mmCIF file of C-alpha atoms in Angstrom:
data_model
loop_
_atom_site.group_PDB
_atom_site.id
_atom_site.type_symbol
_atom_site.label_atom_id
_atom_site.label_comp_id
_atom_site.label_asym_id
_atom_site.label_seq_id
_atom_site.Cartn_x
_atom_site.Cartn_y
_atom_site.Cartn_z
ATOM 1 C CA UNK A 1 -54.036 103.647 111.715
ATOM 2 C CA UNK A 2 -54.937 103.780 115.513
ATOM 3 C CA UNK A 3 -56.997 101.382 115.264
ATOM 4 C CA UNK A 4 -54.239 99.196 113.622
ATOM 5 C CA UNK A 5 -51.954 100.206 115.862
ATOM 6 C CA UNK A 6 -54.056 98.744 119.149
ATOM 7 C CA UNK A 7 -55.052 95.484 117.222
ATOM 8 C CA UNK A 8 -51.053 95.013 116.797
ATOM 9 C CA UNK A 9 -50.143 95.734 120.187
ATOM 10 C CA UNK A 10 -52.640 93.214 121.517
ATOM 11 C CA UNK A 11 -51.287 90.361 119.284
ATOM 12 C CA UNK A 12 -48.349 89.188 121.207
ATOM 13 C CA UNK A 13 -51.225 88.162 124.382
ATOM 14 C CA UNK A 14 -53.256 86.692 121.785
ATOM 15 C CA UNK A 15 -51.326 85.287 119.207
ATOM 16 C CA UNK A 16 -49.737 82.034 120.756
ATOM 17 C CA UNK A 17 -49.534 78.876 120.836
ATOM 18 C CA UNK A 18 -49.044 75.113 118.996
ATOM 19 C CA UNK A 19 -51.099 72.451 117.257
ATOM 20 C CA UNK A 20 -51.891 70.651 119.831
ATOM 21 C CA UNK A 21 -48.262 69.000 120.694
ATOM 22 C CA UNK A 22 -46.336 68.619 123.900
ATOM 23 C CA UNK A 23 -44.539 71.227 125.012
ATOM 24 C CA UNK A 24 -41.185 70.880 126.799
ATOM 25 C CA UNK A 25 -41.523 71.421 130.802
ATOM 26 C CA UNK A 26 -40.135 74.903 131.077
ATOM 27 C CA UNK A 27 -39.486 75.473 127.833
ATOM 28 C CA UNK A 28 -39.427 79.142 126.763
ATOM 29 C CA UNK A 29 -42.379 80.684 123.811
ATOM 30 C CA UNK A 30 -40.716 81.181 120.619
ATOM 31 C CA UNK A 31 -41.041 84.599 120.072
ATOM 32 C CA UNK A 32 -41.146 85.522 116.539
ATOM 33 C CA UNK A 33 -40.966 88.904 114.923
ATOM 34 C CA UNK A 34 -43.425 89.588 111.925
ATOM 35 C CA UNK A 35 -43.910 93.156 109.945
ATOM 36 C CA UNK A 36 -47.462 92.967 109.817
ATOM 37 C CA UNK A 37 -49.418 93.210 107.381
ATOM 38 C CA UNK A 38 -47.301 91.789 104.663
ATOM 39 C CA UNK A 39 -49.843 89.194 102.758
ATOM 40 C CA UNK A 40 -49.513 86.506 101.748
ATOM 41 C CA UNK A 41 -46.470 86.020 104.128
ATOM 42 C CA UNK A 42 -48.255 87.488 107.088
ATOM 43 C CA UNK A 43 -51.511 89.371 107.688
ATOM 44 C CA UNK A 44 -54.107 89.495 110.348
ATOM 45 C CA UNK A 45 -57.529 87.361 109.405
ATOM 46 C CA UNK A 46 -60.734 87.407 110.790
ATOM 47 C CA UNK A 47 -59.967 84.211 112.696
ATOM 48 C CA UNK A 48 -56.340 85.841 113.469
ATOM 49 C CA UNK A 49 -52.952 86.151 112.588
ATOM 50 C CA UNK A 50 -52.256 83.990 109.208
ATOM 51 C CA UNK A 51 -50.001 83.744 105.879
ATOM 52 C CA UNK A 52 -47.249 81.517 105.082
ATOM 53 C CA UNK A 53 -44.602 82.617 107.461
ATOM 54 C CA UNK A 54 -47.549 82.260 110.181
ATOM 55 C CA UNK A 55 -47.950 78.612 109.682
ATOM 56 C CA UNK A 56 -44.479 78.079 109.033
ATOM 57 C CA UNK A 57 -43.334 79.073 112.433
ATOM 58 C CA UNK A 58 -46.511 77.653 114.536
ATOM 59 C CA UNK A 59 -45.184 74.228 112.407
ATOM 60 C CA UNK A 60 -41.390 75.091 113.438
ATOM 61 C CA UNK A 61 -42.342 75.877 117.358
ATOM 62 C CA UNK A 62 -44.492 72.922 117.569
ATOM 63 C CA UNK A 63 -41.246 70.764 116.067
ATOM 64 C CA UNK A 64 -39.026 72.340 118.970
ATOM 65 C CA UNK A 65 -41.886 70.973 121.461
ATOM 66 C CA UNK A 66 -41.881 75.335 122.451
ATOM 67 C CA UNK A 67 -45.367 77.815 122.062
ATOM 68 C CA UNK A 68 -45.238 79.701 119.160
ATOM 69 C CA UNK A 69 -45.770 83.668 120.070
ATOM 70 C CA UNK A 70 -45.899 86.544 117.494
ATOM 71 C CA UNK A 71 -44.791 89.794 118.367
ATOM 72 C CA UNK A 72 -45.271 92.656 115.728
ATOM 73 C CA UNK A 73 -42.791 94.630 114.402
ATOM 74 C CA UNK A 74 -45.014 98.323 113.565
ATOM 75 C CA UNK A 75 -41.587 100.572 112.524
ATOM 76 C CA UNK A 76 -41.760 102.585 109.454
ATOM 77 C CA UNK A 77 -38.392 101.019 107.962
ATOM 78 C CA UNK A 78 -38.444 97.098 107.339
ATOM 79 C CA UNK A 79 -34.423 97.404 108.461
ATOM 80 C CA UNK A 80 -35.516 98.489 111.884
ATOM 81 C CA UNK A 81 -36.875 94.812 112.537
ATOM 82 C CA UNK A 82 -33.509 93.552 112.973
ATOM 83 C CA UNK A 83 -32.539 95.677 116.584
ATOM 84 C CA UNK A 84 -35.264 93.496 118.436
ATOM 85 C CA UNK A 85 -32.771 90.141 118.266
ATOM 86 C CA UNK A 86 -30.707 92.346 119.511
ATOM 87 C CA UNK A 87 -33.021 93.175 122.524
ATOM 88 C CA UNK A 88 -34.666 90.429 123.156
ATOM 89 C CA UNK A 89 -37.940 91.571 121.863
ATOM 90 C CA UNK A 90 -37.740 88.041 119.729
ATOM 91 C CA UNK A 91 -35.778 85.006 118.970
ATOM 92 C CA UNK A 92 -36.281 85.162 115.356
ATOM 93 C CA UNK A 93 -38.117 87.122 112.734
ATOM 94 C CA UNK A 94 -39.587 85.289 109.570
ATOM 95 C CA UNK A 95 -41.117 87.928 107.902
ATOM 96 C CA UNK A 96 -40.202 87.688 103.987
ATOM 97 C CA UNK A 97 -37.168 88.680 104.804
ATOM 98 C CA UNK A 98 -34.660 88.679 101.990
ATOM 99 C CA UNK A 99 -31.135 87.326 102.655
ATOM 100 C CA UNK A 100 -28.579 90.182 101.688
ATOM 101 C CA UNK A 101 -25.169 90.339 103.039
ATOM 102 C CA UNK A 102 -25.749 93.704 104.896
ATOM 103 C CA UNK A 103 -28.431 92.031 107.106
ATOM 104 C CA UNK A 104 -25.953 88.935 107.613
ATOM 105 C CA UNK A 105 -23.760 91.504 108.926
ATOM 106 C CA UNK A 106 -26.289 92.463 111.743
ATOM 107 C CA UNK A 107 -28.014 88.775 111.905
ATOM 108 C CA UNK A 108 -27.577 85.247 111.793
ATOM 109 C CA UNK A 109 -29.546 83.710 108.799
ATOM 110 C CA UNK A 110 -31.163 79.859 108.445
ATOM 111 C CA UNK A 111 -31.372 78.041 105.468
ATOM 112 C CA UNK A 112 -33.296 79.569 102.958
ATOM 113 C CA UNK A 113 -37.118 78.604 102.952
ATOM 114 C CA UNK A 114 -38.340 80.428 100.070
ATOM 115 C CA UNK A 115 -36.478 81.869 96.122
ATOM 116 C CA UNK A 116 -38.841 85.113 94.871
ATOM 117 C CA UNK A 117 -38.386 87.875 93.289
ATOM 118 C CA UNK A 118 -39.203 91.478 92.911
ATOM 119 C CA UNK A 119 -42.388 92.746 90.486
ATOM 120 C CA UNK A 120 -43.623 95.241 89.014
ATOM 121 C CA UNK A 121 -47.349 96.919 89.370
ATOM 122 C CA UNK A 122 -49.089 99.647 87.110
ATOM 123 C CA UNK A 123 -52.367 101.143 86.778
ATOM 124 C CA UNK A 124 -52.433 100.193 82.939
ATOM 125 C CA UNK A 125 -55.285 102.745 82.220
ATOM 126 C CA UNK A 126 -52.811 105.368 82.945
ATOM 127 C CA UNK A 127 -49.257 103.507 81.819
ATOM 128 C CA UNK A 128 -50.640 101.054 78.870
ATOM 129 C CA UNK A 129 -46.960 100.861 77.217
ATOM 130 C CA UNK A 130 -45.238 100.138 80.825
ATOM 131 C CA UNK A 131 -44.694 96.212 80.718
ATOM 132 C CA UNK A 132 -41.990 96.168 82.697
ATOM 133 C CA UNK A 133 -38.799 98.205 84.317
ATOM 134 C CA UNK A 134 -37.386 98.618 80.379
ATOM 135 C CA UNK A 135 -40.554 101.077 80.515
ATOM 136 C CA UNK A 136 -39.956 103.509 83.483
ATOM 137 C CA UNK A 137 -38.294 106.131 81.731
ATOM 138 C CA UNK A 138 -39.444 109.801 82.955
ATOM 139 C CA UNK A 139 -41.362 107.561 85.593
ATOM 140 C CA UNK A 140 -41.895 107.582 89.615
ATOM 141 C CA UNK A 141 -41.275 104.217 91.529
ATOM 142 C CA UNK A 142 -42.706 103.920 94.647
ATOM 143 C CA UNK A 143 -40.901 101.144 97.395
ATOM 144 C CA UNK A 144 -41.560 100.405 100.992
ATOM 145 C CA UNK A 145 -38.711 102.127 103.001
ATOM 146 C CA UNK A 146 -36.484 99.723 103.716
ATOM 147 C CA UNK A 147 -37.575 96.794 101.729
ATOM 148 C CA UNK A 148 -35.123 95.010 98.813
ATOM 149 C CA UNK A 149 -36.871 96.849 96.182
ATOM 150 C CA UNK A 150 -35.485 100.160 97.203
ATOM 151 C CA UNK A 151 -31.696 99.815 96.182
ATOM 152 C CA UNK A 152 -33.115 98.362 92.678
ATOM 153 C CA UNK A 153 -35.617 100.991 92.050
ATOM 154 C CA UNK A 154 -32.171 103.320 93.221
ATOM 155 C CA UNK A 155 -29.970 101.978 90.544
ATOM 156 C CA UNK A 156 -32.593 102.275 88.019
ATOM 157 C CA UNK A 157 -32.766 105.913 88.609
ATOM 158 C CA UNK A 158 -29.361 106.018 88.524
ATOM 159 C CA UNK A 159 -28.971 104.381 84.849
ATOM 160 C CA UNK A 160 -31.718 107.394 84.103
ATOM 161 C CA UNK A 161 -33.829 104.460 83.600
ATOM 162 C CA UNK A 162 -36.744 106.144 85.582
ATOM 163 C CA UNK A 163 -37.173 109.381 86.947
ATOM 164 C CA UNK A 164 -36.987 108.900 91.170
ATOM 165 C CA UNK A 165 -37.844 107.141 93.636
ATOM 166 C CA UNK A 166 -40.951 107.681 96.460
ATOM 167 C CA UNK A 167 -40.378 105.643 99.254
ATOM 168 C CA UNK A 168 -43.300 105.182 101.520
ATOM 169 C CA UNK A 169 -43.243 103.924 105.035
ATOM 170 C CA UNK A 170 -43.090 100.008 105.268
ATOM 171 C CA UNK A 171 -47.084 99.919 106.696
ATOM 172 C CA UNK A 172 -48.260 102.547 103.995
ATOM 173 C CA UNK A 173 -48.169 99.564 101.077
ATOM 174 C CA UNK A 174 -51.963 100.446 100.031
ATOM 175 C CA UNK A 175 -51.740 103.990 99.995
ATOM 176 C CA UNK A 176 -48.747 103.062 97.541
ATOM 177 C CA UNK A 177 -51.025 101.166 95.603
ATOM 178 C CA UNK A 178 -53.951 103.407 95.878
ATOM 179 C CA UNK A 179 -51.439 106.272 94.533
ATOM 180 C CA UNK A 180 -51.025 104.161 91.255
ATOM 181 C CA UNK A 181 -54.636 105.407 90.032
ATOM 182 C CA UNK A 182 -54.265 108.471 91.489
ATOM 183 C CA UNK A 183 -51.109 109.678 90.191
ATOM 184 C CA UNK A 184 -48.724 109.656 93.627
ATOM 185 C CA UNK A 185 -46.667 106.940 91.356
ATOM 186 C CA UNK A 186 -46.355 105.602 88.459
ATOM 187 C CA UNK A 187 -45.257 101.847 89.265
ATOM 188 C CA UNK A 188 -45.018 100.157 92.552
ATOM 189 C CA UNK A 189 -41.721 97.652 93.121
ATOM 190 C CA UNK A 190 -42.753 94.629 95.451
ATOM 191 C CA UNK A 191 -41.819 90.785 95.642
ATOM 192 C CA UNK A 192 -44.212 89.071 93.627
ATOM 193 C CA UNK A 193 -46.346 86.753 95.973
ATOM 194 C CA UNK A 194 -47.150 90.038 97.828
ATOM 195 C CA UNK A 195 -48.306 91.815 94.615
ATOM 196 C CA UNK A 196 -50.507 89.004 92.949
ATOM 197 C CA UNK A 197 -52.226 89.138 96.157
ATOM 198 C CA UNK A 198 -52.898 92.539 96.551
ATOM 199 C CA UNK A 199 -54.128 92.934 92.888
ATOM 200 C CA UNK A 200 -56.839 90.561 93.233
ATOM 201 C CA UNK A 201 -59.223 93.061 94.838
ATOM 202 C CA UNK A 202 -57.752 96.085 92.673
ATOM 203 C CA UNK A 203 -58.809 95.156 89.707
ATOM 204 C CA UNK A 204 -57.418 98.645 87.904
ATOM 205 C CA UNK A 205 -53.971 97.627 88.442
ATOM 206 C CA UNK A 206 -51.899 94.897 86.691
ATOM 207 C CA UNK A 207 -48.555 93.105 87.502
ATOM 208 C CA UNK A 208 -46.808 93.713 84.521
ATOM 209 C CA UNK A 209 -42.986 91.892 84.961
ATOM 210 C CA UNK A 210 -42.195 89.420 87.385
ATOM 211 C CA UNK A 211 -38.512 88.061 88.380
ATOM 212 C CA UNK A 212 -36.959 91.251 88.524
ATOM 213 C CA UNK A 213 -34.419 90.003 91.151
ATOM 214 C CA UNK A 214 -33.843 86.420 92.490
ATOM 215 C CA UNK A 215 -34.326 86.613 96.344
ATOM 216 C CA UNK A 216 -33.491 83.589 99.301
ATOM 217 C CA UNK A 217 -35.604 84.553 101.792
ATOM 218 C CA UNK A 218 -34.825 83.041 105.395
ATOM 219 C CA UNK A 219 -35.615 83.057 108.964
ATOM 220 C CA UNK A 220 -32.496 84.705 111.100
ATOM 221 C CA UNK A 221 -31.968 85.047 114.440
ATOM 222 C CA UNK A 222 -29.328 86.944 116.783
ATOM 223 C CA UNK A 223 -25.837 86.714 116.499
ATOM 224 C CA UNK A 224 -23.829 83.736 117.903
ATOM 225 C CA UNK A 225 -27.449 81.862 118.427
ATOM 226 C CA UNK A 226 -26.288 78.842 116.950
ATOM 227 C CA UNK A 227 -28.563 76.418 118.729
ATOM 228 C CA UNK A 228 -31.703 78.086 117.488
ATOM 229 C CA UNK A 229 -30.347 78.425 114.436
ATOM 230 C CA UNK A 230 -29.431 74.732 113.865
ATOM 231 C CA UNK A 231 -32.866 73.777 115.186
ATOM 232 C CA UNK A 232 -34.666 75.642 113.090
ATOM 233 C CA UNK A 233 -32.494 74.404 110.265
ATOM 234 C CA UNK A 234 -33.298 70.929 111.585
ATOM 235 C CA UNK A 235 -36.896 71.646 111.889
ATOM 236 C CA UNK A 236 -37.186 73.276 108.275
ATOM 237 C CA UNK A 237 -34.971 70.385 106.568
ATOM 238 C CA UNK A 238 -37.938 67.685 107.980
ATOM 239 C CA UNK A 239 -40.259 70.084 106.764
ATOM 240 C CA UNK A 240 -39.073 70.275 103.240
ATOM 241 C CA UNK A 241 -38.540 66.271 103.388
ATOM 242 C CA UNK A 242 -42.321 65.443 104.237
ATOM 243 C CA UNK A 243 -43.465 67.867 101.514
ATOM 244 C CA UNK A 244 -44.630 70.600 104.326
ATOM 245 C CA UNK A 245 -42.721 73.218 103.048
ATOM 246 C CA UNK A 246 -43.806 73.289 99.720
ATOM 247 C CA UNK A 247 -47.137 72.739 100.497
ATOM 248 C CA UNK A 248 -47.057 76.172 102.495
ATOM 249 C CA UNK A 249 -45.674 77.796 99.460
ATOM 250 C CA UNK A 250 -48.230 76.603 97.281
ATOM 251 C CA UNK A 251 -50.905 77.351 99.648
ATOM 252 C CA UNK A 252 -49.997 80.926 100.133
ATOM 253 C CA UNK A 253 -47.194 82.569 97.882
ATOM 254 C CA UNK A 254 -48.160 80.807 94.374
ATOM 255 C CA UNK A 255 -46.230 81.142 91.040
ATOM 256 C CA UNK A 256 -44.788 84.058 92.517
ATOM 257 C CA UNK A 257 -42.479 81.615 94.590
ATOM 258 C CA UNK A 258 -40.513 78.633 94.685
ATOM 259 C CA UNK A 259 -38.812 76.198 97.575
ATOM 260 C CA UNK A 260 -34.945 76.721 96.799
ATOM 261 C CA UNK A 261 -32.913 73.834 95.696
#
């Protein structure tokens, strides 16, 4: 984790810059606030920070002539990422982040870039008859703290649908995972493109349902920003025009994804 940590806090020096275009005389970095690691959407590579939102933004930045800068987010709840518009930490966070209208209340969302939805991953050689959330009864969820899967895996409990809820801190995703085999929980609740990716190199567990929810997910910035806003929308409608966009999708989140219509 320490180790982590330190590789995270030196990303913001290191993590920078365009493709090569001009950039505006003056012009500020866009600063852009990421919950690492969250693959496919954004993880750190050997060669450095990648994932869809990655190129995304360094495409986005490079459009508004500015340098493209990442600065982590490392909190242990996903809703924490949102005080750092606030602060000035960063001008906009793109990090899978799922439009919902308490987060509109607290930020000012773009167009959505991306439609998912939330999955569903078991260890089948310890749940073989759990194909989906219809088969959670008596069972223990585990969700990222924070993240949209935690008021569904909530109300399912609720319906006495499953058993409870263990909500892990949002960087403790493979322990999660890990805890599958091991017995910490019985099913892990994710959005899909992150799951299929994870479950390549565990090949014990199994996504069992997909499309659980239907999810925009969006890059927002701080209240009353309306010229970054409208320039990212500007900058994300060209993108989506040339067939950039969806490229990105296909390159990195898959079936698990689609470009919103």
């Amino acid at each position: 984790m320490m180790k982590r940590r330190c590789l995270l806090a030196a990303l913001p020096l290191l993590a920078t810059g365009v493709f090569g275009a001009r950039i505006a005389k003056g012009a500020p970095a866009l600063k852009v606030g990421a919950a690492l690691p969250d693959p496919p959407f954004e993880f750190m590579s050997k060669d450095g920070p990648a994932g869809f939102d990655i190129g995304l933004m360094q495409r986005i930045a490079e459009k508004l002539s500015r340098e493209w800068q990442l600065v982590p987010y490392q909190g242990a709840d996903f809703n924490g990422i949102f005080a750092g518009l606030g602060s000035g930490a960063y001008d906009c966070i793109a990090s899978g982040t799922t439009i919902t209208p308490q987060r509109q209340r607290i930020a000012d969302f773009c167009a959505p870039y991306v439609v998912s939805g939330q999955s569903l991953v078991v260890d089948p050689s310890r749940h073989p008859n759990v194909h989906g959330i219809a088969d959670l009864k008596g069972l223990v969820i585990g969700v990222q703290q924070g993240n949209t899967s935690q008021p569904v895996a909530d109300k399912l409990v609720a319906e006495h649908r499953a058993a409870r809820v263990r909500v892990y801190a949002y960087d403790e995703i493979e322990k999660a995972l890990d805890d599958l085999s091991t017995g910490g929980c019985d099913a892990f609740m994710k959005l899909a493109p992150v799951t299929e990716w994870f479950v390549r190199d565990r090949p014990k567990l199994a996504v069992v349902e997909t499309g659980i929810t239907r999810e925009r997910l969006g890059i927002c910035v701080r209240k009353g920003n309306t010229a970054l806003s409208d320039a990212i929308d500007k900058a994300q409608a060209s993108m989506m025009a040339d067939g950039t966009l969806p490229a990105l999708i296909r390159q990195w989140l898959g079936k698990g994804a689609t470009a919103p219509r």
